[in-house]
GROMACS .gro file of C-alpha atoms in nm:
model
  370
    1UNK     CA    1   5.027  16.228 -16.967
    2UNK     CA    2   5.254  16.453 -17.174
    3UNK     CA    3   5.473  16.525 -16.868
    4UNK     CA    4   5.506  16.170 -16.744
    5UNK     CA    5   5.623  16.032 -17.082
    6UNK     CA    6   5.941  16.248 -17.102
    7UNK     CA    7   6.020  16.168 -16.739
    8UNK     CA    8   5.984  15.795 -16.811
    9UNK     CA    9   6.205  15.831 -17.121
   10UNK     CA   10   6.467  16.024 -16.918
   11UNK     CA   11   6.468  15.751 -16.653
   12UNK     CA   12   6.511  15.482 -16.915
   13UNK     CA   13   6.808  15.673 -17.060
   14UNK     CA   14   6.969  15.731 -16.718
   15UNK     CA   15   6.977  15.364 -16.622
   16UNK     CA   16   7.182  15.249 -16.929
   17UNK     CA   17   7.427  15.536 -16.872
   18UNK     CA   18   7.477  15.432 -16.512
   19UNK     CA   19   7.520  15.067 -16.606
   20UNK     CA   20   7.773  15.172 -16.871
   21UNK     CA   21   7.970  15.368 -16.608
   22UNK     CA   22   7.970  15.062 -16.380
   23UNK     CA   23   8.087  14.844 -16.665
   24UNK     CA   24   8.375  15.076 -16.762
   25UNK     CA   25   8.481  15.106 -16.396
   26UNK     CA   26   8.474  14.727 -16.356
   27UNK     CA   27   8.675  14.670 -16.672
   28UNK     CA   28   8.929  14.937 -16.563
   29UNK     CA   29   8.966  14.774 -16.222
   30UNK     CA   30   9.022  14.429 -16.373
   31UNK     CA   31   9.275  14.556 -16.635
   32UNK     CA   32   9.459  14.764 -16.370
   33UNK     CA   33   9.482  14.468 -16.134
   34UNK     CA   34   9.605  14.233 -16.405
   35UNK     CA   35   9.853  14.493 -16.532
   36UNK     CA   36  10.002  14.552 -16.187
   37UNK     CA   37  10.026  14.185 -16.106
   38UNK     CA   38  10.170  14.053 -16.436
   39UNK     CA   39  10.394  14.359 -16.502
   40UNK     CA   40  10.554  14.308 -16.160
   41UNK     CA   41  10.611  13.940 -16.241
   42UNK     CA   42  10.772  14.030 -16.580
   43UNK     CA   43  10.992  14.298 -16.424
   44UNK     CA   44  11.107  14.066 -16.149
   45UNK     CA   45  11.192  13.801 -16.406
   46UNK     CA   46  11.387  14.050 -16.628
   47UNK     CA   47  11.544  14.249 -16.339
   48UNK     CA   48  11.607  14.018 -16.045
   49UNK     CA   49  11.824  14.284 -15.884
   50UNK     CA   50  11.615  14.474 -15.627
   51UNK     CA   51  11.750  14.817 -15.724
   52UNK     CA   52  11.682  14.765 -16.095
   53UNK     CA   53  11.344  14.620 -16.016
   54UNK     CA   54  11.251  14.924 -15.803
   55UNK     CA   55  11.370  15.172 -16.067
   56UNK     CA   56  11.177  15.009 -16.352
   57UNK     CA   57  10.874  14.960 -16.129
   58UNK     CA   58  10.861  15.342 -16.083
   59UNK     CA   59  10.890  15.391 -16.456
   60UNK     CA   60  10.612  15.138 -16.510
   61UNK     CA   61  10.391  15.322 -16.257
   62UNK     CA   62  10.447  15.658 -16.421
   63UNK     CA   63  10.367  15.509 -16.763
   64UNK     CA   64  10.047  15.356 -16.618
   65UNK     CA   65   9.947  15.692 -16.468
   66UNK     CA   66  10.014  15.868 -16.802
   67UNK     CA   67   9.808  15.618 -16.997
   68UNK     CA   68   9.517  15.619 -16.753
   69UNK     CA   69   9.527  16.000 -16.742
   70UNK     CA   70   9.503  16.012 -17.119
   71UNK     CA   71   9.214  15.766 -17.111
   72UNK     CA   72   9.041  15.966 -16.835
   73UNK     CA   73   9.092  16.290 -17.034
   74UNK     CA   74   8.937  16.125 -17.341
   75UNK     CA   75   8.638  16.002 -17.148
   76UNK     CA   76   8.582  16.337 -16.969
   77UNK     CA   77   8.621  16.524 -17.300
   78UNK     CA   78   8.342  16.316 -17.451
   79UNK     CA   79   8.123  16.340 -17.141
   80UNK     CA   80   8.155  16.715 -17.099
   81UNK     CA   81   8.105  16.764 -17.470
   82UNK     CA   82   7.779  16.567 -17.452
   83UNK     CA   83   7.675  16.778 -17.150
   84UNK     CA   84   7.748  17.103 -17.335
   85UNK     CA   85   7.542  16.983 -17.634
   86UNK     CA   86   7.254  16.885 -17.407
   87UNK     CA   87   7.271  17.221 -17.227
   88UNK     CA   88   7.265  17.409 -17.556
   89UNK     CA   89   6.973  17.198 -17.674
   90UNK     CA   90   6.787  17.265 -17.348
   91UNK     CA   91   6.847  17.638 -17.384
   92UNK     CA   92   6.713  17.630 -17.740
   93UNK     CA   93   6.409  17.427 -17.635
   94UNK     CA   94   6.357  17.665 -17.340
   95UNK     CA   95   6.350  17.956 -17.580
   96UNK     CA   96   6.100  17.767 -17.800
   97UNK     CA   97   5.888  17.690 -17.491
   98UNK     CA   98   5.884  18.055 -17.382
   99UNK     CA   99   5.770  18.158 -17.730
  100UNK     CA  100   5.502  17.889 -17.718
  101UNK     CA  101   5.394  18.000 -17.370
  102UNK     CA  102   5.367  18.365 -17.479
  103UNK     CA  103   5.169  18.260 -17.785
  104UNK     CA  104   4.941  18.033 -17.577
  105UNK     CA  105   4.879  18.310 -17.322
  106UNK     CA  106   4.789  18.548 -17.603
  107UNK     CA  107   4.553  18.294 -17.759
  108UNK     CA  108   4.390  18.227 -17.421
  109UNK     CA  109   4.347  18.598 -17.353
  110UNK     CA  110   4.197  18.655 -17.700
  111UNK     CA  111   3.963  18.359 -17.660
  112UNK     CA  112   3.860  18.472 -17.311
  113UNK     CA  113   3.774  18.820 -17.448
  114UNK     CA  114   3.573  18.658 -17.730
  115UNK     CA  115   3.380  18.439 -17.483
  116UNK     CA  116   3.314  18.735 -17.250
  117UNK     CA  117   3.180  18.936 -17.545
  118UNK     CA  118   2.967  18.643 -17.657
  119UNK     CA  119   2.833  18.602 -17.300
  120UNK     CA  120   2.740  18.970 -17.285
  121UNK     CA  121   2.564  18.943 -17.621
  122UNK     CA  122   2.381  18.624 -17.509
  123UNK     CA  123   2.265  18.790 -17.191
  124UNK     CA  124   2.150  19.096 -17.377
  125UNK     CA  125   1.965  18.880 -17.629
  126UNK     CA  126   1.806  18.676 -17.352
  127UNK     CA  127   1.691  18.988 -17.168
  128UNK     CA  128   1.555  19.130 -17.493
  129UNK     CA  129   1.371  18.805 -17.568
  130UNK     CA  130   1.217  18.793 -17.222
  131UNK     CA  131   1.112  19.158 -17.242
  132UNK     CA  132   0.964  19.102 -17.589
  133UNK     CA  133   0.768  18.798 -17.473
  134UNK     CA  134   0.638  18.977 -17.164
  135UNK     CA  135   0.530  19.281 -17.372
  136UNK     CA  136   0.371  19.083 -17.653
  137UNK     CA  137   0.196  18.849 -17.414
  138UNK     CA  138   0.044  19.148 -17.233
  139UNK     CA  139  -0.066  19.307 -17.559
  140UNK     CA  140  -0.223  18.982 -17.679
  141UNK     CA  141  -0.405  18.903 -17.358
  142UNK     CA  142  -0.609  19.221 -17.362
  143UNK     CA  143  -0.789  19.164 -17.696
  144UNK     CA  144  -0.829  18.794 -17.620
  145UNK     CA  145  -1.004  18.869 -17.294
  146UNK     CA  146  -1.230  19.104 -17.486
  147UNK     CA  147  -1.307  18.830 -17.741
  148UNK     CA  148  -1.394  18.587 -17.461
  149UNK     CA  149  -1.608  18.841 -17.281
  150UNK     CA  150  -1.804  18.966 -17.583
  151UNK     CA  151  -1.854  18.614 -17.713
  152UNK     CA  152  -2.008  18.517 -17.378
  153UNK     CA  153  -2.238  18.817 -17.396
  154UNK     CA  154  -2.355  18.719 -17.746
  155UNK     CA  155  -2.400  18.354 -17.643
  156UNK     CA  156  -2.629  18.457 -17.357
  157UNK     CA  157  -2.845  18.655 -17.600
  158UNK     CA  158  -2.775  18.986 -17.430
  159UNK     CA  159  -2.692  19.150 -17.762
  160UNK     CA  160  -2.993  19.001 -17.941
  161UNK     CA  161  -3.134  18.659 -18.022
  162UNK     CA  162  -2.912  18.394 -18.192
  163UNK     CA  163  -2.992  18.043 -18.319
  164UNK     CA  164  -2.842  17.718 -18.196
  165UNK     CA  165  -2.587  17.691 -18.479
  166UNK     CA  166  -2.463  18.042 -18.409
  167UNK     CA  167  -2.437  17.961 -18.037
  168UNK     CA  168  -2.236  17.647 -18.121
  169UNK     CA  169  -1.999  17.838 -18.348
  170UNK     CA  170  -1.954  18.112 -18.087
  171UNK     CA  171  -1.873  17.840 -17.831
  172UNK     CA  172  -1.596  17.713 -18.059
  173UNK     CA  173  -1.458  18.067 -18.095
  174UNK     CA  174  -1.468  18.113 -17.717
  175UNK     CA  175  -1.294  17.780 -17.649
  176UNK     CA  176  -1.024  17.861 -17.903
  177UNK     CA  177  -0.972  18.202 -17.750
  178UNK     CA  178  -0.942  18.049 -17.403
  179UNK     CA  179  -0.690  17.792 -17.531
  180UNK     CA  180  -0.485  18.071 -17.688
  181UNK     CA  181  -0.512  18.274 -17.365
  182UNK     CA  182  -0.381  17.982 -17.165
  183UNK     CA  183  -0.086  17.954 -17.399
  184UNK     CA  184  -0.009  18.322 -17.370
  185UNK     CA  185  -0.037  18.306 -16.986
  186UNK     CA  186   0.212  18.017 -16.984
  187UNK     CA  187   0.454  18.207 -17.210
  188UNK     CA  188   0.420  18.515 -16.988
  189UNK     CA  189   0.487  18.318 -16.671
  190UNK     CA  190   0.788  18.143 -16.823
  191UNK     CA  191   0.935  18.469 -16.954
  192UNK     CA  192   0.890  18.633 -16.614
  193UNK     CA  193   1.065  18.347 -16.437
  194UNK     CA  194   1.355  18.342 -16.687
  195UNK     CA  195   1.388  18.718 -16.661
  196UNK     CA  196   1.391  18.701 -16.282
  197UNK     CA  197   1.077  18.919 -16.266
  198UNK     CA  198   0.830  18.673 -16.113
  199UNK     CA  199   0.680  18.846 -15.809
  200UNK     CA  200   0.577  18.631 -15.515
  201UNK     CA  201   0.280  18.699 -15.293
  202UNK     CA  202   0.365  18.524 -14.967
  203UNK     CA  203   0.101  18.455 -14.704
  204UNK     CA  204  -0.024  18.179 -14.473
  205UNK     CA  205  -0.304  17.951 -14.601
  206UNK     CA  206  -0.470  17.617 -14.531
  207UNK     CA  207  -0.291  17.344 -14.727
  208UNK     CA  208  -0.574  17.089 -14.705
  209UNK     CA  209  -0.840  17.336 -14.824
  210UNK     CA  210  -0.618  17.442 -15.117
  211UNK     CA  211  -0.553  17.086 -15.233
  212UNK     CA  212  -0.919  16.988 -15.204
  213UNK     CA  213  -1.033  17.296 -15.394
  214UNK     CA  214  -0.786  17.247 -15.685
  215UNK     CA  215  -0.878  16.877 -15.697
  216UNK     CA  216  -1.243  16.980 -15.720
  217UNK     CA  217  -1.166  17.197 -16.022
  218UNK     CA  218  -1.013  16.903 -16.223
  219UNK     CA  219  -1.251  16.631 -16.099
  220UNK     CA  220  -1.502  16.695 -16.379
  221UNK     CA  221  -1.220  16.634 -16.634
  222UNK     CA  222  -1.142  16.301 -16.464
  223UNK     CA  223  -1.514  16.207 -16.444
  224UNK     CA  224  -1.560  16.279 -16.813
  225UNK     CA  225  -1.286  16.024 -16.899
  226UNK     CA  226  -1.415  15.771 -16.643
  227UNK     CA  227  -1.107  15.809 -16.418
  228UNK     CA  228  -1.102  15.781 -16.040
  229UNK     CA  229  -0.947  16.076 -15.860
  230UNK     CA  230  -0.834  15.974 -15.509
  231UNK     CA  231  -0.700  16.212 -15.243
  232UNK     CA  232  -0.480  16.104 -14.951
  233UNK     CA  233  -0.402  16.408 -14.733
  234UNK     CA  234  -0.192  16.376 -14.418
  235UNK     CA  235  -0.393  16.490 -14.115
  236UNK     CA  236  -0.081  16.664 -13.979
  237UNK     CA  237  -0.086  16.916 -14.262
  238UNK     CA  238  -0.244  17.246 -14.168
  239UNK     CA  239  -0.094  17.585 -14.247
  240UNK     CA  240   0.164  17.673 -14.511
  241UNK     CA  241   0.342  18.004 -14.565
  242UNK     CA  242   0.421  18.051 -14.932
  243UNK     CA  243   0.270  18.185 -15.254
  244UNK     CA  244  -0.076  18.023 -15.258
  245UNK     CA  245  -0.147  18.106 -15.620
  246UNK     CA  246   0.180  17.950 -15.743
  247UNK     CA  247   0.127  17.639 -15.524
  248UNK     CA  248  -0.219  17.604 -15.674
  249UNK     CA  249  -0.076  17.645 -16.024
  250UNK     CA  250   0.177  17.367 -15.962
  251UNK     CA  251  -0.092  17.129 -15.831
  252UNK     CA  252  -0.332  17.217 -16.112
  253UNK     CA  253  -0.067  17.158 -16.383
  254UNK     CA  254   0.049  16.824 -16.237
  255UNK     CA  255  -0.307  16.694 -16.190
  256UNK     CA  256  -0.417  16.823 -16.533
  257UNK     CA  257  -0.117  16.652 -16.695
  258UNK     CA  258  -0.195  16.323 -16.515
  259UNK     CA  259  -0.560  16.331 -16.635
  260UNK     CA  260  -0.463  16.430 -16.989
  261UNK     CA  261  -0.223  16.143 -17.038
  262UNK     CA  262  -0.437  15.876 -16.865
  263UNK     CA  263  -0.713  15.698 -17.060
  264UNK     CA  264  -0.822  15.448 -16.794
  265UNK     CA  265  -0.757  15.374 -16.426
  266UNK     CA  266  -0.706  15.633 -16.159
  267UNK     CA  267  -0.517  15.943 -16.048
  268UNK     CA  268  -0.389  15.948 -15.691
  269UNK     CA  269  -0.278  16.262 -15.511
  270UNK     CA  270  -0.090  16.206 -15.186
  271UNK     CA  271  -0.005  16.504 -14.967
  272UNK     CA  272   0.219  16.445 -14.668
  273UNK     CA  273   0.458  16.623 -14.437
  274UNK     CA  274   0.832  16.594 -14.513
  275UNK     CA  275   1.010  16.650 -14.181
  276UNK     CA  276   1.368  16.720 -14.303
  277UNK     CA  277   1.390  16.850 -14.658
  278UNK     CA  278   1.714  16.978 -14.804
  279UNK     CA  279   1.714  17.137 -15.149
  280UNK     CA  280   2.093  17.141 -15.135
  281UNK     CA  281   2.321  16.910 -14.938
  282UNK     CA  282   2.476  17.196 -14.738
  283UNK     CA  283   2.142  17.353 -14.636
  284UNK     CA  284   1.971  17.318 -14.303
  285UNK     CA  285   1.675  17.074 -14.311
  286UNK     CA  286   1.331  17.228 -14.312
  287UNK     CA  287   0.973  17.094 -14.291
  288UNK     CA  288   0.809  17.065 -14.626
  289UNK     CA  289   0.500  16.957 -14.814
  290UNK     CA  290   0.547  16.650 -15.031
  291UNK     CA  291   0.298  16.606 -15.314
  292UNK     CA  292   0.290  16.274 -15.503
  293UNK     CA  293   0.070  16.257 -15.816
  294UNK     CA  294   0.041  15.904 -15.950
  295UNK     CA  295  -0.135  15.799 -16.267
  296UNK     CA  296  -0.198  15.488 -16.474
  297UNK     CA  297  -0.139  15.663 -16.802
  298UNK     CA  298   0.086  15.622 -17.101
  299UNK     CA  299   0.405  15.680 -16.898
  300UNK     CA  300   0.725  15.831 -17.033
  301UNK     CA  301   0.990  15.665 -17.241
  302UNK     CA  302   1.343  15.664 -17.095
  303UNK     CA  303   1.470  15.868 -17.391
  304UNK     CA  304   1.217  16.144 -17.321
  305UNK     CA  305   1.304  16.179 -16.949
  306UNK     CA  306   1.602  16.410 -16.996
  307UNK     CA  307   1.413  16.682 -17.177
  308UNK     CA  308   1.083  16.644 -16.986
  309UNK     CA  309   1.108  16.972 -16.795
  310UNK     CA  310   1.240  17.174 -17.090
  311UNK     CA  311   1.009  17.439 -17.249
  312UNK     CA  312   0.796  17.325 -17.545
  313UNK     CA  313   0.887  16.961 -17.485
  314UNK     CA  314   0.603  16.705 -17.500
  315UNK     CA  315   0.587  16.333 -17.444
  316UNK     CA  316   0.374  16.269 -17.755
  317UNK     CA  317   0.533  16.515 -17.996
  318UNK     CA  318   0.500  16.502 -18.371
  319UNK     CA  319   0.230  16.553 -18.629
  320UNK     CA  320   0.025  16.258 -18.503
  321UNK     CA  321   0.014  16.351 -18.134
  322UNK     CA  322  -0.320  16.303 -17.965
  323UNK     CA  323  -0.294  16.545 -17.672
  324UNK     CA  324  -0.316  16.922 -17.690
  325UNK     CA  325  -0.072  17.150 -17.511
  326UNK     CA  326   0.237  17.361 -17.556
  327UNK     CA  327   0.482  17.162 -17.345
  328UNK     CA  328   0.528  17.460 -17.108
  329UNK     CA  329   0.338  17.327 -16.805
  330UNK     CA  330   0.606  17.108 -16.654
  331UNK     CA  331   0.881  17.363 -16.731
  332UNK     CA  332   0.685  17.629 -16.547
  333UNK     CA  333   0.609  17.394 -16.255
  334UNK     CA  334   0.973  17.311 -16.198
  335UNK     CA  335   1.087  17.670 -16.224
  336UNK     CA  336   0.811  17.786 -15.988
  337UNK     CA  337   0.893  17.509 -15.741
  338UNK     CA  338   1.261  17.609 -15.745
  339UNK     CA  339   1.159  17.976 -15.700
  340UNK     CA  340   0.969  17.864 -15.387
  341UNK     CA  341   1.267  17.672 -15.255
  342UNK     CA  342   1.148  17.328 -15.364
  343UNK     CA  343   1.201  17.063 -15.629
  344UNK     CA  344   1.005  16.849 -15.871
  345UNK     CA  345   1.109  16.504 -15.990
  346UNK     CA  346   0.948  16.218 -16.181
  347UNK     CA  347   0.959  15.840 -16.198
  348UNK     CA  348   0.784  15.665 -16.487
  349UNK     CA  349   0.747  15.338 -16.673
  350UNK     CA  350   0.638  15.343 -17.036
  351UNK     CA  351   0.274  15.237 -17.080
  352UNK     CA  352   0.226  15.177 -16.704
  353UNK     CA  353   0.214  15.525 -16.557
  354UNK     CA  354   0.409  15.803 -16.390
  355UNK     CA  355   0.464  15.951 -16.044
  356UNK     CA  356   0.551  16.316 -16.009
  357UNK     CA  357   0.694  16.432 -15.671
  358UNK     CA  358   0.689  16.798 -15.571
  359UNK     CA  359   0.851  16.900 -15.240
  360UNK     CA  360   0.791  17.259 -15.119
  361UNK     CA  361   0.900  17.418 -14.787
  362UNK     CA  362   0.606  17.478 -14.549
  363UNK     CA  363   0.765  17.812 -14.443
  364UNK     CA  364   0.907  18.017 -14.729
  365UNK     CA  365   1.019  18.379 -14.705
  366UNK     CA  366   1.199  18.602 -14.953
  367UNK     CA  367   1.497  18.618 -14.713
  368UNK     CA  368   1.535  18.237 -14.722
  369UNK     CA  369   1.591  18.208 -15.096
  370UNK     CA  370   1.619  18.384 -15.425
   0.00000   0.00000   0.00000
């Protein structure tokens, strides 16, 4: 924009200058023609003798040349003077531009150094945060597991008899400890993923058996709320080579979320073969497992969709929210799916339900991805 405007202004200035030159040339041609014609007529009337006419015609021609030369000199003097002024102005502006360019380069270099230093500090802080979370999560899990274990022993009466009220209170302690342990496990998983330290255990396993087993784990939760849990598994699905535990964690999180945010209706899990999956447009297509988890729950508002897979983000946030959770489940699912070469997406309509789609390569090896 800034370059085109001066060019347009220069073009606008050039056109009037050219038209002025044409106008001056035209006027000069007319005046010269009229001068030659009428001056010859006057000379012939004053000097009818041919010799006298010829002599004074030469004088007239020399006078005309002298006058036009003086006029041309005056015009060229003004033109070259204007050119010299313009050249001097351009030289001055060129010097200003060089100074500005040097100043700009210095500012850019300084800013680049500042950004590089800030990036180094941010990476160091992120690495420190991830290391801190991993360490603290490990240190907290150990005593929590002890609390859960010893509480179970006391509840069973192995350490001596207890009454019903004590058993009830111990059950509340144990449930709270388990909830806190789940939170710590989620934080530990997320910190490992972000730090690039998540280890994969790759092996071949039966996809159908895995889906049915995980569905069996959450079915009591659905039954307790009066929800129907329906499975539709493609008969062509058999063996998958990936990290079984992480695949199970993704399915468990997605199904658990669907049940948690659905008060009536049904949850449907569809597992089918995706013949040509590309995570990136320039990648070769691979066979993949497509998991669709549909629910008839509260759905997701359009404004909440952008931050849905961000850590600690929840659909029903605020002091009055009705559903427990940390908001880490979906963030972990997406990062684990990406770690296994896949993707997770969602479509939802507020107050009508949601559909989460997870696509994961059926053959995944460390050499095929990060």
